[in-house]
Amino acid sequence: MKTILIIEDDVALRENTAELLELSNYNVLTSPNGAAGIEQAKKEKPDIIVCDIMMPEVDGYGVLQALANDVNTRQIPFIFLSAKTEHKEIRKGMDLGADDYLTKPFDEEELLSAIESRLAKSSILSAMAKEIQQAAIAEQDEDSVRSLHELKNFFDDNGTIIQVKKGEPVYKVGDHSNNIFLILKGVVKSHKMDESGKELTTALHKADDFLGFTSFDENFPYQESATAVEDTELAAISKMELKEVLGKSRNVSLELMNVLTDNLSEIKEQLLQMAYSSVRKKTAQTILQFAEVLNKKSEDSIKISRNDLASVAGIATESLIRTLSGFKKEGLIEIEGRNIRILDLERLQTIE
């Protein structure tokens, strides 16, 4: 049932109009003057307002202006009732935003017709506005990236595809950090030189990993190098473009933050291992780490340079080679040239 608010200072006209509308199955509210009508309209938010013009305190024009300035009432259809029949008065009311203008005296059919047509128009406009809003939301959802999986698809679909041969750099220390990368296939190591000129591998990145994060706000140079451990394919997106994508999706930003936090925890764990573990444990853990990153089963061979193994383990190449020879004698691994195959996974995992 639709609710109509009648604002009219003439008691008899107000009551007669209310009775007429109630008999036509409308819920009717009444106010005796403009000030009371404004307050009631804001409180009750009726479906339509029928308002006299000539009233004490606040006239009908003042009521319309007050409600038009309120975001909660400006869309309510508004019909003026007035004994003023001059064209300029009618024009004034319509210019202020009234939906219709009835002159007194009016008959029952005229009033009901005006109300029904304005309610119908309001319903149509409301439905159209809702459809437009839903379409806008759907379009935004269609264009926006809603998950980390979709973000990776965005890299794959929109990024610049880069091929990097084994041993070649993706970027070097000091290069401008203009892009963020997603590894599509292959393995990349992040590394830098220590004070003595020894290479230190800080992380291994496999397919589906992100690479190259620095500040989004400033164009800091890369603080470490990234080199392909095997033939690698990457998708590159500019930092500004990625920043725009993340700005549209809080959930994706949080997911990405969790990934970067996990990566940082892994790096810290690796650094602790390099600092405090024995050479045997460092070597064993590095072999296992390469097997995981290269997605190898324990029975598969791992083809990796001794320098890369030593760099990740944080030990001298000579120490690594001696330790590998020891593992071979103990039956933990098998060595054929540069290939290493794990023979006893459980024992290798428990080396201290």
Short mmCIF file of C-alpha atoms in Angstrom, two decimals:
data_model
loop_
_atom_site.label_atom_id
_atom_site.label_comp_id
_atom_site.label_asym_id
_atom_site.label_seq_id
_atom_site.Cartn_x
_atom_site.Cartn_y
_atom_site.Cartn_z
CA MET A 1 0.00 0.00 0.00
CA LYS A 2 1.39 3.39 -1.05
CA THR A 3 1.65 6.20 1.48
CA ILE A 4 0.55 9.75 0.64
CA LEU A 5 1.35 12.81 2.72
CA ILE A 6 -1.15 15.68 2.47
CA ILE A 7 0.14 19.08 3.60
CA GLU A 8 -2.85 21.44 3.79
CA ASP A 9 -3.83 24.15 6.29
CA ASP A 10 -7.55 24.04 5.38
CA VAL A 11 -8.93 21.50 7.87
CA ALA A 12 -12.03 20.57 5.87
CA LEU A 13 -10.13 20.16 2.59
CA ARG A 14 -7.38 18.20 4.30
CA GLU A 15 -9.81 15.76 5.95
CA ASN A 16 -11.99 15.36 2.84
CA THR A 17 -8.97 14.69 0.64
CA ALA A 18 -7.60 12.21 3.16
CA GLU A 19 -10.91 10.33 3.28
CA LEU A 20 -11.09 10.22 -0.51
CA LEU A 21 -7.62 8.75 -0.80
CA GLU A 22 -8.15 6.23 2.00
CA LEU A 23 -11.23 4.95 0.16
CA SER A 24 -8.96 4.44 -2.85
CA ASN A 25 -6.72 2.15 -0.76
CA TYR A 26 -3.93 4.59 0.02
CA ASN A 27 -2.29 4.99 3.42
CA VAL A 28 -2.70 8.72 4.21
CA LEU A 29 -0.66 11.00 6.48
CA THR A 30 -1.63 14.65 7.07
CA SER A 31 0.15 17.81 8.18
CA PRO A 32 -1.53 21.18 8.96
CA ASN A 33 1.29 23.43 7.73
CA GLY A 34 4.55 23.54 5.82
CA ALA A 35 6.93 23.28 8.79
CA ALA A 36 5.14 20.21 10.16
CA GLY A 37 4.96 18.75 6.67
CA ILE A 38 8.74 19.00 6.14
CA GLU A 39 9.40 17.26 9.45
CA GLN A 40 6.88 14.50 8.74
CA ALA A 41 8.14 13.93 5.19
CA LYS A 42 11.72 13.48 6.43
CA LYS A 43 10.58 11.12 9.17
CA GLU A 44 8.04 8.99 7.28
CA LYS A 45 9.42 9.21 3.70
CA PRO A 46 6.03 8.84 1.95
CA ASP A 47 5.68 7.57 -1.60
CA ILE A 48 4.16 10.87 -2.79
CA ILE A 49 3.37 14.32 -1.37
CA VAL A 50 0.30 16.48 -2.12
CA CYS A 51 0.94 20.01 -0.85
CA ASP A 52 -0.92 23.33 -0.73
CA ILE A 53 1.01 26.47 -1.71
CA MET A 54 -0.50 29.21 0.46
CA MET A 55 0.19 28.18 4.09
CA PRO A 56 1.44 29.88 7.27
CA GLU A 57 5.04 29.51 8.53
CA VAL A 58 6.39 27.78 5.42
CA ASP A 59 4.54 27.89 2.10
CA GLY A 60 4.45 25.09 -0.46
CA TYR A 61 7.42 26.48 -2.38
CA GLY A 62 9.49 26.40 0.81
CA VAL A 63 8.41 22.82 1.52
CA LEU A 64 9.50 21.68 -1.95
CA GLN A 65 12.85 23.43 -1.71
CA ALA A 66 13.55 21.99 1.76
CA LEU A 67 12.79 18.44 0.65
CA ALA A 68 14.70 18.85 -2.63
CA ASN A 69 17.81 19.75 -0.63
CA ASP A 70 17.63 16.52 1.40
CA VAL A 71 19.12 13.43 -0.26
CA ASN A 72 16.56 11.20 1.49
CA THR A 73 13.47 13.07 0.23
CA ARG A 74 14.48 14.71 -3.05
CA GLN A 75 13.17 11.78 -5.12
CA ILE A 76 9.65 11.79 -3.61
CA PRO A 77 7.04 12.84 -6.25
CA PHE A 78 5.50 16.23 -5.36
CA ILE A 79 2.09 17.57 -6.45
CA PHE A 80 1.06 21.16 -5.74
CA LEU A 81 -2.53 22.09 -4.82
CA SER A 82 -3.42 25.75 -5.14
CA ALA A 83 -6.21 28.21 -5.79
CA LYS A 84 -3.69 30.22 -7.80
CA THR A 85 -4.39 29.68 -11.46
CA GLU A 86 -2.05 32.23 -13.04
CA HIS A 87 0.39 30.77 -15.53
CA LYS A 88 3.39 32.29 -13.78
CA GLU A 89 2.46 30.59 -10.50
CA ILE A 90 2.11 27.22 -12.19
CA ARG A 91 5.41 27.80 -14.01
CA LYS A 92 7.14 28.75 -10.74
CA GLY A 93 6.01 25.53 -9.08
CA MET A 94 7.14 23.39 -11.99
CA ASP A 95 10.48 25.21 -12.26
CA LEU A 96 11.14 24.39 -8.59
CA GLY A 97 10.80 20.70 -9.40
CA ALA A 98 7.16 19.86 -8.76
CA ASP A 99 5.86 16.84 -10.67
CA ASP A 100 2.32 18.20 -11.14
CA TYR A 101 0.12 21.19 -10.32
CA LEU A 102 -3.63 20.93 -9.57
CA THR A 103 -5.81 23.96 -9.13
CA LYS A 104 -8.61 24.20 -6.59
CA PRO A 105 -11.33 23.15 -6.79
CA PHE A 106 -10.36 19.78 -8.25
CA ASP A 107 -12.49 16.68 -8.74
CA GLU A 108 -11.82 13.19 -7.42
CA GLU A 109 -10.85 11.71 -10.79
CA GLU A 110 -8.35 14.47 -11.52
CA LEU A 111 -6.59 14.02 -8.18
CA LEU A 112 -6.45 10.20 -8.39
CA SER A 113 -5.22 10.35 -11.99
CA ALA A 114 -2.40 12.75 -11.05
CA ILE A 115 -1.35 10.59 -8.11
CA GLU A 116 -1.46 7.32 -10.05
CA SER A 117 0.51 8.68 -12.99
CA ARG A 118 3.19 10.21 -10.76
CA LEU A 119 3.54 7.01 -8.72
CA ALA A 120 3.82 4.99 -11.93
CA LYS A 121 6.49 7.35 -13.28
CA SER A 122 8.38 7.17 -9.99
CA SER A 123 8.26 3.37 -10.05
CA ILE A 124 9.59 3.24 -13.62
CA LEU A 125 12.41 5.69 -12.88
CA SER A 126 13.32 3.78 -9.71
CA ALA A 127 13.47 0.50 -11.65
CA MET A 128 15.60 2.11 -14.37
CA ALA A 129 17.97 3.57 -11.80
CA LYS A 130 18.31 0.17 -10.16
CA GLU A 131 19.05 -1.50 -13.49
CA ILE A 132 21.67 1.13 -14.33
CA GLN A 133 23.27 0.69 -10.91
CA GLN A 134 23.32 -3.10 -11.26
CA ALA A 135 24.77 -2.80 -14.76
CA ALA A 136 27.46 -0.45 -13.47
CA ILE A 137 28.30 -2.87 -10.65
CA ALA A 138 28.37 -5.79 -13.08
CA GLU A 139 30.63 -3.87 -15.45
CA GLN A 140 32.92 -2.90 -12.59
CA ASP A 141 33.03 -6.51 -11.37
CA GLU A 142 33.76 -7.66 -14.90
CA ASP A 143 36.62 -5.22 -15.28
CA SER A 144 38.05 -5.59 -11.79
CA VAL A 145 40.40 -8.29 -10.55
CA ARG A 146 38.79 -10.13 -7.67
CA SER A 147 41.35 -12.72 -6.57
CA LEU A 148 45.04 -13.55 -6.69
CA HIS A 149 44.27 -16.15 -9.36
CA GLU A 150 42.62 -13.47 -11.51
CA LEU A 151 45.58 -11.17 -10.90
CA LYS A 152 47.89 -13.83 -12.33
CA ASN A 153 45.55 -14.23 -15.30
CA PHE A 154 45.72 -10.44 -15.73
CA PHE A 155 49.53 -10.68 -15.96
CA ASP A 156 49.26 -13.52 -18.45
CA ASP A 157 46.67 -11.75 -20.62
CA ASN A 158 47.97 -8.16 -20.46
CA GLY A 159 51.66 -8.41 -19.58
CA THR A 160 54.61 -8.12 -21.91
CA ILE A 161 55.97 -11.65 -22.44
CA ILE A 162 59.73 -11.92 -21.93
CA GLN A 163 61.94 -14.89 -22.75
CA VAL A 164 65.15 -15.24 -20.73
CA LYS A 165 67.73 -17.89 -21.49
CA LYS A 166 69.41 -19.91 -18.75
CA GLY A 167 72.13 -17.85 -17.09
CA GLU A 168 70.85 -14.53 -18.45
CA PRO A 169 69.62 -11.73 -16.14
CA VAL A 170 66.01 -10.71 -15.76
CA TYR A 171 67.31 -7.54 -14.12
CA LYS A 172 70.45 -6.44 -12.30
CA VAL A 173 71.24 -4.51 -9.15
CA GLY A 174 70.79 -0.81 -9.86
CA ASP A 175 68.36 -1.21 -12.77
CA HIS A 176 65.24 0.95 -12.57
CA SER A 177 62.41 -1.05 -11.01
CA ASN A 178 59.71 -0.16 -13.53
CA ASN A 179 58.07 -3.59 -13.78
CA ILE A 180 56.71 -6.44 -11.69
CA PHE A 181 57.05 -9.95 -13.15
CA LEU A 182 55.07 -13.17 -12.99
CA ILE A 183 57.08 -16.27 -13.85
CA LEU A 184 55.10 -18.31 -16.39
CA LYS A 185 57.65 -21.12 -16.64
CA GLY A 186 61.20 -21.73 -15.51
CA VAL A 187 63.16 -20.86 -12.38
CA VAL A 188 64.80 -17.57 -11.37
CA LYS A 189 67.25 -16.93 -8.56
CA SER A 190 67.51 -13.64 -6.71
CA HIS A 191 71.09 -12.89 -5.67
CA LYS A 192 73.52 -10.21 -4.61
CA MET A 193 77.19 -9.85 -3.72
CA ASP A 194 78.42 -9.65 -0.15
CA GLU A 195 81.22 -7.34 0.96
CA SER A 196 83.86 -9.88 -0.02
CA GLY A 197 82.48 -10.22 -3.55
CA LYS A 198 80.90 -13.61 -2.90
CA GLU A 199 77.54 -14.23 -4.56
CA LEU A 200 74.68 -14.91 -2.16
CA THR A 201 71.43 -16.37 -3.48
CA THR A 202 68.60 -14.86 -1.45
CA ALA A 203 65.64 -16.73 -3.00
CA LEU A 204 64.56 -19.16 -5.68
CA HIS A 205 61.42 -18.36 -7.66
CA LYS A 206 59.45 -20.89 -9.68
CA ALA A 207 56.54 -20.73 -12.13
CA ASP A 208 53.53 -18.84 -10.74
CA ASP A 209 55.72 -16.71 -8.43
CA PHE A 210 55.90 -12.93 -8.53
CA LEU A 211 59.24 -11.22 -8.92
CA GLY A 212 60.66 -7.71 -8.70
CA PHE A 213 58.66 -5.99 -5.97
CA THR A 214 60.02 -2.68 -4.74
CA SER A 215 58.28 0.53 -3.68
CA PHE A 216 55.10 1.42 -5.59
CA ASP A 217 55.47 5.12 -4.78
CA GLU A 218 59.08 5.68 -5.74
CA ASN A 219 61.21 4.34 -8.56
CA PHE A 220 63.84 2.69 -6.38
CA PRO A 221 66.48 0.71 -8.27
CA TYR A 222 66.52 -3.05 -7.77
CA GLN A 223 68.51 -3.95 -4.67
CA GLU A 224 69.43 -7.41 -5.97
CA SER A 225 69.81 -9.20 -9.27
CA ALA A 226 67.55 -11.86 -10.76
CA THR A 227 68.96 -14.50 -13.11
CA ALA A 228 67.32 -17.41 -14.92
CA VAL A 229 68.41 -20.77 -13.53
CA GLU A 230 66.84 -22.44 -16.58
CA ASP A 231 65.15 -21.13 -19.71
CA THR A 232 62.39 -18.90 -18.34
CA GLU A 233 59.29 -17.08 -19.58
CA LEU A 234 57.86 -14.12 -17.66
CA ALA A 235 54.99 -11.66 -17.99
CA ALA A 236 55.85 -8.06 -17.07
CA ILE A 237 53.37 -5.39 -15.91
CA SER A 238 54.37 -1.82 -15.09
CA LYS A 239 54.21 -0.86 -11.42
CA MET A 240 51.78 1.96 -12.16
CA GLU A 241 49.38 -0.37 -13.95
CA LEU A 242 49.54 -2.93 -11.14
CA LYS A 243 49.01 -0.20 -8.56
CA GLU A 244 45.84 0.85 -10.39
CA VAL A 245 44.56 -2.75 -10.46
CA LEU A 246 45.24 -3.28 -6.76
CA GLY A 247 43.58 0.03 -5.92
CA LYS A 248 40.27 -1.39 -7.20
CA SER A 249 40.37 -4.54 -5.09
CA ARG A 250 41.13 -4.60 -1.39
CA ASN A 251 40.89 -8.40 -1.27
CA VAL A 252 43.54 -8.92 -3.94
CA SER A 253 45.85 -6.45 -2.19
CA LEU A 254 45.51 -8.42 1.05
CA GLU A 255 46.12 -11.75 -0.71
CA LEU A 256 49.22 -10.37 -2.39
CA MET A 257 50.42 -8.95 0.93
CA ASN A 258 50.07 -12.41 2.48
CA VAL A 259 52.12 -13.94 -0.35
CA LEU A 260 54.90 -11.38 0.08
CA THR A 261 54.85 -11.88 3.86
CA ASP A 262 55.19 -15.65 3.41
CA ASN A 263 58.09 -15.09 1.01
CA LEU A 264 59.81 -12.84 3.53
CA SER A 265 59.39 -15.48 6.25
CA GLU A 266 60.95 -18.11 3.98
CA ILE A 267 63.90 -15.84 3.24
CA LYS A 268 64.44 -15.19 6.96
CA GLU A 269 64.34 -18.93 7.64
CA GLN A 270 66.87 -19.53 4.89
CA LEU A 271 69.20 -16.84 6.24
CA LEU A 272 69.00 -18.33 9.74
CA GLN A 273 69.82 -21.74 8.29
CA MET A 274 72.79 -20.31 6.42
CA ALA A 275 74.04 -18.60 9.56
CA TYR A 276 73.70 -21.39 12.13
CA SER A 277 73.35 -24.78 10.41
CA SER A 278 76.19 -27.20 9.73
CA VAL A 279 77.63 -27.50 6.24
CA ARG A 280 75.98 -30.93 5.90
CA LYS A 281 72.56 -29.59 6.83
CA LYS A 282 72.92 -26.54 4.57
CA THR A 283 73.84 -28.79 1.66
CA ALA A 284 71.01 -31.26 2.31
CA GLN A 285 68.40 -28.53 2.70
CA THR A 286 69.57 -26.79 -0.47
CA ILE A 287 69.25 -30.00 -2.50
CA LEU A 288 65.72 -30.45 -1.15
CA GLN A 289 64.90 -26.81 -1.86
CA PHE A 290 66.02 -27.08 -5.49
CA ALA A 291 64.04 -30.31 -5.89
CA GLU A 292 60.91 -28.53 -4.63
CA VAL A 293 61.39 -25.39 -6.74
CA LEU A 294 62.21 -27.39 -9.86
CA ASN A 295 59.12 -29.52 -9.10
CA LYS A 296 61.15 -32.72 -9.15
CA LYS A 297 60.20 -36.01 -7.54
CA SER A 298 62.80 -37.59 -5.28
CA GLU A 299 63.69 -40.17 -7.92
CA ASP A 300 64.20 -37.51 -10.62
CA SER A 301 67.59 -35.99 -11.34
CA ILE A 302 68.30 -32.36 -10.49
CA LYS A 303 70.55 -30.61 -12.98
CA ILE A 304 72.00 -27.58 -11.25
CA SER A 305 75.44 -25.97 -11.16
CA ARG A 306 77.59 -26.47 -8.09
CA ASN A 307 78.05 -22.70 -7.89
CA ASP A 308 74.28 -22.18 -7.65
CA LEU A 309 73.98 -24.87 -4.97
CA ALA A 310 76.82 -23.33 -3.00
CA SER A 311 75.39 -19.83 -3.41
CA VAL A 312 71.99 -20.85 -2.03
CA ALA A 313 73.55 -22.87 0.77
CA GLY A 314 75.86 -20.00 1.67
CA ILE A 315 79.00 -22.10 1.67
CA ALA A 316 82.15 -22.27 -0.45
CA THR A 317 81.90 -24.32 -3.64
CA GLU A 318 84.78 -26.53 -2.49
CA SER A 319 82.98 -27.32 0.79
CA LEU A 320 79.81 -28.15 -1.12
CA ILE A 321 81.61 -30.54 -3.47
CA ARG A 322 83.25 -32.35 -0.52
CA THR A 323 79.90 -32.66 1.23
CA LEU A 324 78.19 -33.98 -1.89
CA SER A 325 80.92 -36.62 -2.20
CA GLY A 326 80.22 -37.62 1.40
CA PHE A 327 76.47 -37.88 0.72
CA LYS A 328 77.23 -40.09 -2.29
CA LYS A 329 79.38 -42.46 -0.20
CA GLU A 330 76.61 -42.67 2.41
CA GLY A 331 74.07 -43.63 -0.25
CA LEU A 332 71.98 -40.47 0.19
CA ILE A 333 72.39 -39.23 -3.38
CA GLU A 334 73.66 -40.32 -6.74
CA ILE A 335 75.88 -38.03 -8.82
CA GLU A 336 76.33 -38.23 -12.58
CA GLY A 337 78.19 -35.19 -13.91
CA ARG A 338 76.10 -32.17 -12.92
CA ASN A 339 73.03 -34.28 -12.19
CA ILE A 340 72.08 -35.14 -8.62
CA ARG A 341 69.43 -37.75 -7.78
CA ILE A 342 68.09 -38.24 -4.28
CA LEU A 343 68.30 -41.88 -3.15
CA ASP A 344 67.26 -41.60 0.51
CA LEU A 345 64.85 -38.70 1.00
CA GLU A 346 64.07 -39.38 4.67
CA ARG A 347 67.70 -39.50 5.78
CA LEU A 348 68.50 -36.38 3.75
CA GLN A 349 65.64 -34.52 5.48
CA THR A 350 66.94 -35.43 8.96
CA ILE A 351 70.60 -34.47 8.51
CA GLU A 352 71.82 -32.10 11.22
#
